[in-house]
């Protein structure tokens, strides 16, 4: 167990330091968290592809194969709401390591030749159920590792960039892997990645006490935390501001195949349309984190939130492939607004609620994207793809504008960055 790692305060997040993400790796604990994140993320991507292929081979059902992906999202709302109390009631390192070990055990059972399709789906659901607890606890732990200042913002951003990058390369890498090993063999690799993540977190991070002592029912603790968070108007507005753009931005991604068909491009065009916004998001966050000061990121946060979805209105003209890609890149770059809002969010949440707050945020983010995808698909059936994406841009921009005004109205006295709107 590591006992001599520097405290978050020693990282001096607000002291003059070289700009950019590299200074994060001066903190030994963050290096462990970062490597654990990369390992577990790779395991999740491999499991999703392998399980989908395995279920299809065993059942011959496209519906069941697709359901394996859906089960990666659907339990988030349940786990994030009903199990959120775990993130604050138990020592964070114990929660993180325990979640990794549970996921490793589920993946190991999936890899067994005797495991039937129904059990595979249940095990996939179990992994998804604990994912928001793990993600929320990890994000709350970042405030202990990096402090709650600019280093936290950059650390959270870097983990998010790694996740976005997995969208670009992870699925392709997993597909290549399945040409070398069987789906069940790939699931064994997933077991190894979860165990690697657990070891990194156990040996590379400090043991810290639970954020809130309590022996009441877990369900009551979880729901009371959710009520307390949403009862605070400022926290409620900031959470909605973090959820709303992703809810609308998912629409062009899920309609990429339909739009490609409308404008007459092939499957290569579909792949480009699905990846373009993620590329813009990664580029925007990297630029904002590396080139802008914390004050500058705060000042542009609300204006960016208001306009990030506006480029999607260009879909109304049914532009060709290249203009559509530029629209998506520009919309994705606007997600750099999250670096400013993340700072306000962590400042607004009381210390004893941070684990539940981060868990709720993680679960809600996945849930609203699922809702947005479903609503976008339904709208496209009635109005067509171009009109639906453009409508998402208009409606999303109006919602973000209203939330930005509410955030400005509820800012604490002396907070910077909210006067530009």
Coordinates of C-alpha atoms in Angstrom, one line a residue:
X1 CA 0.0 0.0 0.0
X2 CA 1.3 3.4 -0.9
X3 CA 1.5 5.7 2.1
X4 CA 3.8 8.5 1.1
X5 CA 2.1 10.0 -1.9
X6 CA 1.7 13.8 -2.0
X7 CA -1.5 15.2 -0.7
X8 CA -3.8 17.1 -3.1
X9 CA -2.8 20.3 -1.5
X10 CA 0.8 19.6 -2.3
X11 CA -0.1 19.6 -6.0
X12 CA -0.8 23.3 -5.6
X13 CA -3.5 23.4 -8.3
X14 CA -3.8 27.2 -8.2
X15 CA 0.0 28.0 -8.0
X16 CA 1.8 29.2 -11.1
X17 CA 2.7 26.1 -13.1
X18 CA 3.3 25.1 -16.7
X19 CA 0.0 25.1 -18.6
X20 CA -1.5 22.0 -20.0
X21 CA -2.1 18.4 -19.1
X22 CA 1.4 17.2 -18.6
X23 CA 1.6 18.6 -15.1
X24 CA -1.1 16.1 -14.0
X25 CA 1.4 13.3 -14.3
X26 CA 3.6 14.9 -11.7
X27 CA 1.0 13.5 -9.2
X28 CA 1.8 9.8 -8.6
X29 CA -1.8 8.9 -7.6
X30 CA -3.1 10.4 -10.8
X31 CA -0.8 8.3 -12.9
X32 CA -2.3 5.2 -11.2
X33 CA -5.8 6.4 -11.8
X34 CA -5.1 7.3 -15.4
X35 CA -3.5 3.9 -16.2
X36 CA -6.4 2.1 -14.4
X37 CA -8.9 4.1 -16.4
X38 CA -7.2 3.2 -19.7
X39 CA -7.0 -0.5 -18.8
X40 CA -10.6 -0.9 -17.7
X41 CA -11.9 1.1 -20.6
X42 CA -10.1 -1.2 -23.0
X43 CA -11.6 -4.1 -21.2
X44 CA -15.1 -2.7 -21.6
X45 CA -14.7 -2.1 -25.3
X46 CA -13.4 -5.6 -25.9
X47 CA -16.2 -7.0 -23.8
X48 CA -18.9 -5.1 -25.7
X49 CA -17.6 -6.3 -29.1
X50 CA -16.9 -9.9 -28.0
X51 CA -20.1 -10.3 -26.2
X52 CA -22.1 -9.0 -29.1
X53 CA -20.4 -11.5 -31.5
X54 CA -20.7 -14.3 -29.0
X55 CA -24.4 -13.8 -28.4
X56 CA -25.1 -13.7 -32.1
X57 CA -23.2 -16.9 -32.8
X58 CA -25.0 -18.7 -30.0
X59 CA -28.5 -17.4 -30.7
X60 CA -28.5 -16.3 -34.4
X61 CA -30.6 -13.4 -33.3
X62 CA -29.7 -9.8 -34.4
X63 CA -32.0 -8.5 -31.7
X64 CA -30.2 -10.3 -28.8
X65 CA -26.9 -9.2 -30.3
X66 CA -28.0 -5.6 -30.3
X67 CA -29.4 -6.0 -26.8
X68 CA -25.9 -6.6 -25.5
X69 CA -25.0 -3.0 -26.4
X70 CA -28.3 -1.6 -25.0
X71 CA -27.7 -3.3 -21.7
X72 CA -24.5 -1.3 -21.4
X73 CA -26.7 1.8 -21.1
X74 CA -30.1 0.9 -19.7
X75 CA -29.0 -0.1 -16.1
X76 CA -27.1 3.2 -15.6
X77 CA -30.2 5.1 -14.4
X78 CA -31.0 2.4 -11.8
X79 CA -27.4 1.9 -10.6
X80 CA -26.8 5.7 -10.5
X81 CA -29.9 6.4 -8.5
X82 CA -30.3 3.4 -6.2
X83 CA -26.7 2.6 -5.5
X84 CA -25.2 6.1 -5.4
X85 CA -24.9 6.0 -1.7
X86 CA -22.1 3.4 -2.0
X87 CA -19.8 6.2 -3.3
X88 CA -19.9 8.1 0.0
X89 CA -20.6 5.4 2.6
X90 CA -17.6 3.3 2.0
X91 CA -13.9 4.1 1.6
X92 CA -13.4 5.2 -2.0
X93 CA -10.5 2.9 -2.7
X94 CA -12.4 -0.1 -1.4
X95 CA -15.4 0.8 -3.7
X96 CA -13.1 1.2 -6.8
X97 CA -11.2 -2.0 -6.3
X98 CA -14.4 -3.9 -5.4
X99 CA -16.2 -2.7 -8.5
X100 CA -13.2 -3.8 -10.7
X101 CA -13.1 -7.2 -9.0
X102 CA -16.9 -7.7 -9.5
X103 CA -16.6 -6.8 -13.2
X104 CA -13.6 -9.2 -13.5
X105 CA -15.7 -12.0 -11.9
X106 CA -18.6 -11.3 -14.3
X107 CA -16.3 -11.3 -17.3
X108 CA -14.8 -14.6 -16.1
X109 CA -18.2 -16.2 -15.9
X110 CA -18.9 -14.9 -19.4
X111 CA -15.8 -16.5 -20.7
X112 CA -16.8 -20.0 -19.5
X113 CA -17.9 -22.3 -22.4
X114 CA -21.0 -23.4 -20.4
X115 CA -22.5 -20.0 -19.8
X116 CA -25.8 -19.7 -21.8
X117 CA -27.1 -16.6 -23.6
X118 CA -29.5 -15.5 -20.9
X119 CA -26.7 -15.6 -18.3
X120 CA -24.4 -13.6 -20.6
X121 CA -27.0 -10.8 -20.8
X122 CA -27.6 -10.8 -17.0
X123 CA -23.8 -10.6 -16.4
X124 CA -23.6 -7.7 -18.9
X125 CA -26.3 -6.0 -17.1
X126 CA -24.5 -6.5 -13.7
X127 CA -21.4 -4.8 -15.1
X128 CA -23.4 -1.9 -16.4
X129 CA -25.2 -1.6 -13.0
X130 CA -22.0 -0.9 -11.0
X131 CA -20.4 1.2 -13.7
X132 CA -21.9 4.6 -12.6
X133 CA -20.9 3.8 -9.0
X134 CA -17.3 3.2 -10.1
X135 CA -17.2 6.3 -12.4
X136 CA -18.7 8.5 -9.8
X137 CA -16.4 7.3 -7.0
X138 CA -13.4 7.8 -9.3
X139 CA -14.4 11.3 -10.2
X140 CA -15.0 12.2 -6.6
X141 CA -11.6 10.7 -5.7
X142 CA -10.0 13.0 -8.2
X143 CA -10.8 15.9 -6.0
X144 CA -8.8 14.2 -3.2
X145 CA -5.9 13.4 -5.5
X146 CA -5.8 16.7 -7.4
X147 CA -7.7 19.1 -5.2
X148 CA -10.9 20.8 -6.4
X149 CA -9.2 23.5 -8.5
X150 CA -7.8 23.6 -12.0
X151 CA -5.9 20.3 -11.7
X152 CA -9.2 18.5 -11.1
X153 CA -10.7 20.1 -14.2
X154 CA -7.8 19.1 -16.3
X155 CA -7.7 15.6 -14.8
X156 CA -11.4 15.0 -15.4
X157 CA -11.0 16.4 -18.9
X158 CA -8.2 14.1 -19.7
X159 CA -10.1 11.0 -18.6
X160 CA -13.0 12.2 -20.7
X161 CA -10.7 12.6 -23.7
X162 CA -9.4 9.0 -23.3
X163 CA -13.0 7.8 -23.3
X164 CA -13.9 9.8 -26.4
X165 CA -10.7 8.5 -28.1
X166 CA -11.9 4.9 -27.4
X167 CA -14.9 5.7 -29.6
X168 CA -12.5 6.4 -32.4
X169 CA -10.1 3.5 -32.1
X170 CA -11.4 1.1 -29.5
X171 CA -14.0 -0.6 -31.7
X172 CA -11.7 -1.1 -34.6
X173 CA -9.0 -2.5 -32.3
X174 CA -11.5 -4.9 -30.8
X175 CA -12.5 -6.0 -34.2
X176 CA -8.9 -6.8 -35.1
X177 CA -8.5 -8.7 -31.9
X178 CA -11.4 -11.0 -32.7
X179 CA -9.5 -12.1 -35.9
X180 CA -6.8 -13.5 -33.6
X181 CA -8.7 -14.9 -30.7
X182 CA -12.3 -16.2 -30.1
X183 CA -14.9 -14.1 -28.4
X184 CA -14.5 -16.0 -25.2
X185 CA -10.8 -15.7 -25.4
X186 CA -11.2 -12.0 -25.8
X187 CA -13.3 -12.0 -22.6
X188 CA -10.4 -13.5 -20.8
X189 CA -8.4 -10.4 -21.9
X190 CA -11.2 -8.3 -20.4
X191 CA -10.8 -10.2 -17.1
X192 CA -7.1 -9.3 -17.1
X193 CA -7.7 -5.6 -17.8
X194 CA -10.1 -5.3 -14.8
X195 CA -7.7 -7.1 -12.6
X196 CA -4.9 -4.8 -13.8
X197 CA -7.1 -1.8 -13.0
X198 CA -7.9 -3.1 -9.5
X199 CA -4.2 -3.7 -8.8
X200 CA -3.2 -0.2 -9.9
X201 CA -5.9 1.5 -7.8
X202 CA -5.1 -0.7 -4.7
X203 CA -1.3 -0.2 -4.9
X204 CA -1.2 3.3 -6.4
X205 CA -3.8 5.3 -4.4
X206 CA -4.1 6.2 -0.8
X207 CA -6.5 4.7 1.6
X208 CA -9.0 7.4 2.5
X209 CA -12.0 7.3 4.9
X210 CA -15.6 7.3 3.7
X211 CA -17.0 10.8 3.0
X212 CA -20.1 10.2 5.1
X213 CA -20.5 7.8 8.0
X214 CA -23.9 6.1 8.3
X215 CA -25.6 2.8 8.9
X216 CA -29.0 3.5 7.4
X217 CA -30.4 1.6 4.5
X218 CA -28.4 2.1 1.3
X219 CA -31.5 2.9 -0.8
X220 CA -32.5 5.7 1.7
X221 CA -29.0 7.1 1.7
X222 CA -28.9 7.1 -2.1
X223 CA -32.3 8.7 -2.6
X224 CA -31.7 11.3 0.1
X225 CA -28.5 12.3 -1.6
X226 CA -30.3 12.7 -5.0
X227 CA -33.0 14.8 -3.3
X228 CA -30.5 17.0 -1.6
X229 CA -28.6 17.6 -4.8
X230 CA -31.6 18.5 -6.9
X231 CA -33.1 20.6 -4.1
X232 CA -30.2 23.0 -4.6
X233 CA -31.1 25.2 -7.6
X234 CA -27.5 26.0 -8.5
X235 CA -26.5 22.3 -8.5
X236 CA -29.6 21.4 -10.5
X237 CA -28.9 24.0 -13.2
X238 CA -25.3 22.9 -13.5
X239 CA -26.2 19.2 -13.8
X240 CA -28.7 20.0 -16.5
X241 CA -26.2 22.2 -18.3
X242 CA -23.8 19.2 -18.4
X243 CA -26.5 16.8 -19.5
X244 CA -28.4 18.9 -22.1
X245 CA -25.8 19.3 -25.0
X246 CA -24.9 15.6 -25.0
X247 CA -28.6 14.7 -25.2
X248 CA -29.1 16.6 -28.4
X249 CA -25.6 16.0 -29.8
X250 CA -26.2 12.3 -29.9
X251 CA -28.9 12.7 -32.6
X252 CA -26.7 13.1 -35.6
X253 CA -24.5 10.2 -34.5
X254 CA -27.4 7.7 -34.2
X255 CA -28.9 9.0 -37.5
X256 CA -25.5 8.8 -39.4
X257 CA -26.5 5.8 -41.4
X258 CA -29.8 7.3 -42.5
X259 CA -28.3 10.6 -43.3
X260 CA -25.5 8.9 -45.4
X261 CA -28.2 7.2 -47.3
X262 CA -30.1 10.4 -47.9
X263 CA -27.0 12.2 -49.3
X264 CA -25.8 9.2 -51.3
X265 CA -22.5 8.3 -49.6
X266 CA -21.4 4.8 -48.7
X267 CA -20.5 3.0 -45.5
X268 CA -17.2 4.9 -45.3
X269 CA -19.2 8.0 -45.0
X270 CA -21.2 6.5 -42.2
X271 CA -18.0 5.9 -40.2
X272 CA -16.8 9.4 -40.8
X273 CA -20.1 10.9 -39.7
X274 CA -20.1 8.9 -36.5
X275 CA -16.6 9.9 -35.6
X276 CA -16.5 13.5 -36.6
X277 CA -18.1 15.0 -33.5
X278 CA -15.9 12.9 -31.2
X279 CA -12.8 14.2 -33.1
X280 CA -14.1 17.8 -32.6
X281 CA -14.7 17.2 -28.9
X282 CA -11.2 15.8 -28.3
X283 CA -9.6 18.6 -30.2
X284 CA -11.7 21.3 -28.4
X285 CA -10.9 20.0 -25.0
X286 CA -7.2 19.5 -25.7
X287 CA -7.0 23.1 -27.0
X288 CA -8.9 24.6 -24.1
X289 CA -7.0 22.6 -21.5
X290 CA -3.6 23.2 -22.9
X291 CA -3.8 26.8 -24.2
X292 CA -6.3 28.6 -22.0
X293 CA -6.0 29.8 -18.4
X294 CA -8.6 28.7 -15.8
X295 CA -10.1 32.2 -15.9
X296 CA -10.4 32.1 -19.7
X297 CA -12.0 28.7 -19.6
X298 CA -14.6 30.0 -17.1
X299 CA -15.3 33.1 -19.2
X300 CA -16.0 31.1 -22.4
X301 CA -18.0 28.3 -20.7
X302 CA -21.5 29.7 -20.9
X303 CA -21.1 31.3 -24.4
X304 CA -19.8 28.0 -25.7
X305 CA -22.6 26.1 -24.1
X306 CA -25.1 28.4 -25.8
X307 CA -23.7 27.9 -29.3
X308 CA -22.2 24.4 -29.4
X309 CA -25.4 22.9 -30.9
X310 CA -26.1 25.8 -33.2
X311 CA -24.0 24.4 -36.2
X312 CA -26.4 21.4 -36.3
X313 CA -29.0 23.7 -37.8
X314 CA -27.0 23.5 -41.1
X315 CA -28.4 20.0 -41.6
X316 CA -31.7 21.6 -42.7
X317 CA -30.1 22.3 -46.1
X318 CA -29.0 18.6 -46.4
X319 CA -25.3 19.5 -47.1
X320 CA -23.0 17.0 -48.6
X321 CA -20.5 14.8 -46.7
X322 CA -17.7 17.4 -46.3
X323 CA -19.9 20.2 -45.0
X324 CA -21.7 17.8 -42.7
X325 CA -18.3 16.7 -41.3
X326 CA -17.3 20.3 -40.7
X327 CA -20.6 21.0 -38.9
X328 CA -20.0 18.0 -36.6
X329 CA -16.4 19.0 -35.9
X330 CA -17.4 22.5 -35.0
X331 CA -20.3 21.3 -32.8
X332 CA -18.0 18.9 -31.0
X333 CA -15.3 21.5 -30.4
X334 CA -17.9 23.5 -28.5
X335 CA -18.0 20.9 -25.8
X336 CA -14.9 22.5 -24.3
X337 CA -17.5 24.4 -22.3
X338 CA -17.5 21.5 -19.9
X339 CA -14.1 22.5 -18.5
X340 CA -15.5 25.6 -17.0
X341 CA -18.8 24.1 -15.8
X342 CA -17.0 21.1 -14.2
X343 CA -15.2 23.6 -11.9
X344 CA -18.4 25.3 -10.8
X345 CA -20.1 21.9 -10.3
X346 CA -17.4 20.5 -8.0
X347 CA -17.3 23.8 -6.1
X348 CA -21.1 23.8 -5.6
X349 CA -21.4 20.2 -4.3
X350 CA -20.8 19.7 -0.5
X351 CA -17.9 17.4 0.3
X352 CA -20.1 14.7 1.9
X353 CA -22.2 14.5 -1.3
X354 CA -19.5 14.4 -3.9
X355 CA -19.5 10.7 -4.5
X356 CA -23.3 10.6 -5.0
X357 CA -23.2 13.8 -7.1
X358 CA -20.5 12.3 -9.5
X359 CA -22.4 9.0 -9.6
X360 CA -25.6 10.7 -10.4
X361 CA -24.0 12.8 -13.1
X362 CA -22.4 9.8 -14.7
X363 CA -25.6 7.8 -14.7
X364 CA -27.7 10.8 -16.0
X365 CA -25.3 11.5 -18.8
X366 CA -25.6 8.0 -20.2
X367 CA -29.4 8.0 -19.6
X368 CA -30.1 11.3 -21.4
X369 CA -28.1 10.2 -24.4
X370 CA -30.2 7.1 -24.6
X371 CA -33.3 9.2 -24.4
X372 CA -32.0 11.6 -27.0
X373 CA -31.1 8.7 -29.4
X374 CA -34.6 7.2 -29.0
X375 CA -36.4 10.6 -29.5
X376 CA -34.1 11.4 -32.5
X377 CA -34.9 8.2 -34.2
X378 CA -38.7 8.6 -33.7
X379 CA -38.5 12.2 -35.0
X380 CA -36.6 11.1 -38.1
X381 CA -39.3 8.6 -39.0
X382 CA -41.8 11.5 -39.1
X383 CA -39.7 14.5 -40.4
X384 CA -36.6 13.1 -42.1
X385 CA -33.0 13.0 -41.0
X386 CA -31.9 16.5 -42.0
X387 CA -34.9 18.3 -40.4
X388 CA -34.5 16.2 -37.2
X389 CA -30.8 17.0 -36.7
X390 CA -31.5 20.7 -37.5
X391 CA -34.4 20.7 -35.0
X392 CA -32.2 19.1 -32.4
X393 CA -29.8 22.0 -32.9
X394 CA -32.5 24.6 -32.5
X395 CA -34.2 23.1 -29.5
X396 CA -30.9 22.3 -27.9
X397 CA -29.6 25.8 -28.3
X398 CA -32.8 27.2 -26.8
X399 CA -32.5 24.9 -23.8
X400 CA -28.8 25.7 -23.3
X401 CA -29.5 29.4 -23.5
X402 CA -32.2 29.2 -20.8
X403 CA -29.9 27.1 -18.6
X404 CA -27.0 29.5 -19.1
X405 CA -29.2 32.4 -18.0
X406 CA -30.3 30.4 -14.9
X407 CA -26.6 29.6 -14.1
X408 CA -25.7 33.2 -14.4
X409 CA -28.6 34.2 -12.1
X410 CA -27.6 31.7 -9.5
X411 CA -23.8 32.3 -9.5
X412 CA -22.1 32.8 -6.1
X413 CA -21.0 36.3 -5.3
X414 CA -17.5 37.0 -6.8
X415 CA -17.5 34.0 -9.2
X416 CA -15.8 34.8 -12.5
X417 CA -16.7 33.6 -15.9
X418 CA -20.4 34.3 -15.9
X419 CA -20.5 37.8 -17.1
X420 CA -19.9 37.1 -20.8
X421 CA -23.5 36.2 -21.5

